[in-house]
Amino acid sequence: MTDLLTAADVLLMQDLAQRITAVRPELVNSDASYGELAWNWGKGHAAQGASWVRRLWFAGDGLAAWGWAQLPRSVRLNDGSAKDVTGAYLAYQVHPDHAGLADDVIEWFDAAADGLERTVLPGAADKFGLERWAAHGYRPDPDGLGDTGSWTQLNERDLEALETPVLPSGFRFRTAADAGPEAAVQAHADAWGVTAYTLDGYEGVRATPAYRGDLHVLVEAPDGTMAASTIMWLDEVNKTVEFEPVGTHPGYRRLGLGRAMLLHGMDRARAAGAAHATVACLGAPGHPSARGLYYGVGFREVCRDVPMLKPA
């Protein structure tokens, strides 16, 4: 059944992510993880949801596969401008016990995005899925896979032994629960620049069942600026926490704030029941900054995606 994506659908999709994480975590696609689903749905559904169509496939009482097609739309940015998206992108997931549904997902996407350029990010570990995308005319994106490309890698570490976080003098940790919505949104906008994230988007994020204000961490500078921020998404079933997003104000970089914030966040997540942490970043050689930050606090690559496209 094809329809617009709903909050109830996202809960089903998160449940599938949890079930796959428990058995084959390397097969959870980059936009299909427990935290990414909450983050992407929460921040964008109010403004962009009219262009989000989905289809769900069930096996018995459980969701076995899903496709979330993001069709052409105009995205309003926080500087007052708009960006027109002319192609179609698919986020999707197939449970490995029902791998044959990959063809159904691909055929549905091709029909939903007929006549458009189509992009998708299957995981490199999903050999069967990659073969099926290729069989339907999708090819690796040379720009996306280049030295400055857009492919992402997922990094992980356990939380058994953590360093003590150290902030520069005058800086302190805050949570969004006590700093407030405006401060949380401003911290993100300062770190990421021109973005579609707004106060309305944050209210959507806060409304997702997975969001916890005590796991939304900020670093406050001596002058009151929120100099860094991250949201952590706790999957209680698998005792794992996912950082998404992570950002530092450009005027406060190279002070160790990101490192301290990650260590502090992992400590808070461990206290909340997590035993394992993940974070994604751009993996291409031309994007070393985030990868270096995460490697510096003990994360290591566990899997990556393969950008693929099909011309209009």
PDB file of N, CA, C and O in Angstrom, residues 78-79 182-198 226 229 248-250 253:
ATOM      1  N   ASN A  78      16.684  28.290   6.446  1.00  0.00           N
ATOM      2  CA  ASN A  78      16.572  29.212   7.570  1.00  0.00           C
ATOM      3  C   ASN A  78      17.080  30.619   7.280  1.00  0.00           C
ATOM      4  O   ASN A  78      16.957  31.503   8.125  1.00  0.00           O
ATOM      5  N   ASP A  79      17.658  30.836   6.083  1.00  0.00           N
ATOM      6  CA  ASP A  79      18.043  32.201   5.711  1.00  0.00           C
ATOM      7  C   ASP A  79      16.987  32.875   4.854  1.00  0.00           C
ATOM      8  O   ASP A  79      17.204  33.970   4.325  1.00  0.00           O
ATOM      9  N   GLU A 182      14.822  27.385  21.761  1.00  0.00           N
ATOM     10  CA  GLU A 182      15.501  28.381  20.932  1.00  0.00           C
ATOM     11  C   GLU A 182      17.018  28.177  20.952  1.00  0.00           C
ATOM     12  O   GLU A 182      17.681  28.262  19.905  1.00  0.00           O
ATOM     13  N   ALA A 183      17.566  27.894  22.124  1.00  0.00           N
ATOM     14  CA  ALA A 183      19.007  27.672  22.235  1.00  0.00           C
ATOM     15  C   ALA A 183      19.428  26.423  21.470  1.00  0.00           C
ATOM     16  O   ALA A 183      20.476  26.396  20.816  1.00  0.00           O
ATOM     17  N   ALA A 184      18.604  25.378  21.536  1.00  0.00           N
ATOM     18  CA  ALA A 184      18.924  24.132  20.852  1.00  0.00           C
ATOM     19  C   ALA A 184      18.930  24.324  19.337  1.00  0.00           C
ATOM     20  O   ALA A 184      19.821  23.828  18.639  1.00  0.00           O
ATOM     21  N   VAL A 185      17.954  25.054  18.813  1.00  0.00           N
ATOM     22  CA  VAL A 185      17.888  25.291  17.369  1.00  0.00           C
ATOM     23  C   VAL A 185      19.024  26.199  16.923  1.00  0.00           C
ATOM     24  O   VAL A 185      19.656  25.971  15.879  1.00  0.00           O
ATOM     25  N   GLN A 186      19.316  27.228  17.698  1.00  0.00           N
ATOM     26  CA  GLN A 186      20.399  28.142  17.338  1.00  0.00           C
ATOM     27  C   GLN A 186      21.745  27.429  17.321  1.00  0.00           C
ATOM     28  O   GLN A 186      22.590  27.679  16.449  1.00  0.00           O
ATOM     29  N   ALA A 187      21.968  26.514  18.262  1.00  0.00           N
ATOM     30  CA  ALA A 187      23.220  25.761  18.293  1.00  0.00           C
ATOM     31  C   ALA A 187      23.382  24.952  17.023  1.00  0.00           C
ATOM     32  O   ALA A 187      24.472  24.884  16.438  1.00  0.00           O
ATOM     33  N   HIS A 188      22.309  24.331  16.559  1.00  0.00           N
ATOM     34  CA  HIS A 188      22.373  23.537  15.328  1.00  0.00           C
ATOM     35  C   HIS A 188      22.621  24.438  14.118  1.00  0.00           C
ATOM     36  O   HIS A 188      23.460  24.142  13.269  1.00  0.00           O
ATOM     37  N   ALA A 189      21.885  25.559  14.042  1.00  0.00           N
ATOM     38  CA  ALA A 189      22.037  26.468  12.908  1.00  0.00           C
ATOM     39  C   ALA A 189      23.441  27.065  12.853  1.00  0.00           C
ATOM     40  O   ALA A 189      24.029  27.215  11.776  1.00  0.00           O
ATOM     41  N   ASP A 190      23.995  27.408  14.006  1.00  0.00           N
ATOM     42  CA  ASP A 190      25.352  27.963  14.031  1.00  0.00           C
ATOM     43  C   ASP A 190      26.373  26.940  13.526  1.00  0.00           C
ATOM     44  O   ASP A 190      27.336  27.285  12.843  1.00  0.00           O
ATOM     45  N   ALA A 191      26.171  25.672  13.872  1.00  0.00           N
ATOM     46  CA  ALA A 191      27.127  24.630  13.484  1.00  0.00           C
ATOM     47  C   ALA A 191      27.006  24.252  12.019  1.00  0.00           C
ATOM     48  O   ALA A 191      28.013  23.983  11.357  1.00  0.00           O
ATOM     49  N   TRP A 192      25.777  24.240  11.498  1.00  0.00           N
ATOM     50  CA  TRP A 192      25.543  23.697  10.162  1.00  0.00           C
ATOM     51  C   TRP A 192      25.305  24.769   9.107  1.00  0.00           C
ATOM     52  O   TRP A 192      25.221  24.448   7.913  1.00  0.00           O
ATOM     53  N   GLY A 193      25.183  26.039   9.497  1.00  0.00           N
ATOM     54  CA  GLY A 193      25.014  27.098   8.503  1.00  0.00           C
ATOM     55  C   GLY A 193      23.614  27.112   7.928  1.00  0.00           C
ATOM     56  O   GLY A 193      22.631  26.904   8.638  1.00  0.00           O
ATOM     57  N   VAL A 194      23.500  27.355   6.608  1.00  0.00           N
ATOM     58  CA  VAL A 194      22.202  27.408   5.956  1.00  0.00           C
ATOM     59  C   VAL A 194      21.591  26.008   5.945  1.00  0.00           C
ATOM     60  O   VAL A 194      22.160  25.071   5.389  1.00  0.00           O
ATOM     61  N   THR A 195      20.441  25.876   6.555  1.00  0.00           N
ATOM     62  CA  THR A 195      19.825  24.569   6.754  1.00  0.00           C
ATOM     63  C   THR A 195      18.317  24.712   6.746  1.00  0.00           C
ATOM     64  O   THR A 195      17.781  25.815   6.925  1.00  0.00           O
ATOM     65  N   ALA A 196      17.621  23.593   6.577  1.00  0.00           N
ATOM     66  CA  ALA A 196      16.163  23.606   6.628  1.00  0.00           C
ATOM     67  C   ALA A 196      15.645  23.436   8.051  1.00  0.00           C
ATOM     68  O   ALA A 196      14.436  23.410   8.269  1.00  0.00           O
ATOM     69  N   TYR A 197      16.534  23.334   9.020  1.00  0.00           N
ATOM     70  CA  TYR A 197      16.136  23.095  10.408  1.00  0.00           C
ATOM     71  C   TYR A 197      15.653  24.391  11.046  1.00  0.00           C
ATOM     72  O   TYR A 197      16.357  25.409  11.038  1.00  0.00           O
ATOM     73  N   THR A 198      14.474  24.355  11.615  1.00  0.00           N
ATOM     74  CA  THR A 198      13.858  25.523  12.236  1.00  0.00           C
ATOM     75  C   THR A 198      13.272  25.123  13.586  1.00  0.00           C
ATOM     76  O   THR A 198      13.303  23.952  13.982  1.00  0.00           O
ATOM     77  N   MET A 226      25.749  28.809  22.664  1.00  0.00           N
ATOM     78  CA  MET A 226      25.744  27.345  22.636  1.00  0.00           C
ATOM     79  C   MET A 226      26.695  26.923  21.521  1.00  0.00           C
ATOM     80  O   MET A 226      26.372  26.993  20.339  1.00  0.00           O
ATOM     81  N   SER A 229      26.591  20.998  19.938  1.00  0.00           N
ATOM     82  CA  SER A 229      25.387  20.269  20.338  1.00  0.00           C
ATOM     83  C   SER A 229      25.330  18.913  19.659  1.00  0.00           C
ATOM     84  O   SER A 229      25.918  18.710  18.593  1.00  0.00           O
ATOM     85  N   THR A 248      29.598  21.679  15.809  1.00  0.00           N
ATOM     86  CA  THR A 248      30.258  22.708  16.613  1.00  0.00           C
ATOM     87  C   THR A 248      30.263  24.028  15.850  1.00  0.00           C
ATOM     88  O   THR A 248      30.522  24.057  14.645  1.00  0.00           O
ATOM     89  N   HIS A 249      29.955  25.097  16.543  1.00  0.00           N
ATOM     90  CA  HIS A 249      30.011  26.466  15.996  1.00  0.00           C
ATOM     91  C   HIS A 249      31.399  26.699  15.397  1.00  0.00           C
ATOM     92  O   HIS A 249      32.418  26.412  16.042  1.00  0.00           O
ATOM     93  N   PRO A 250      31.490  27.222  14.157  1.00  0.00           N
ATOM     94  CA  PRO A 250      32.812  27.410  13.534  1.00  0.00           C
ATOM     95  C   PRO A 250      33.741  28.319  14.326  1.00  0.00           C
ATOM     96  O   PRO A 250      34.969  28.182  14.242  1.00  0.00           O
ATOM     97  N   ARG A 253      35.665  25.974  17.093  1.00  0.00           N
ATOM     98  CA  ARG A 253      36.281  24.705  16.728  1.00  0.00           C
ATOM     99  C   ARG A 253      37.753  24.674  17.140  1.00  0.00           C
ATOM    100  O   ARG A 253      38.355  25.688  17.408  1.00  0.00           O
TER     101      ARG A 253
END
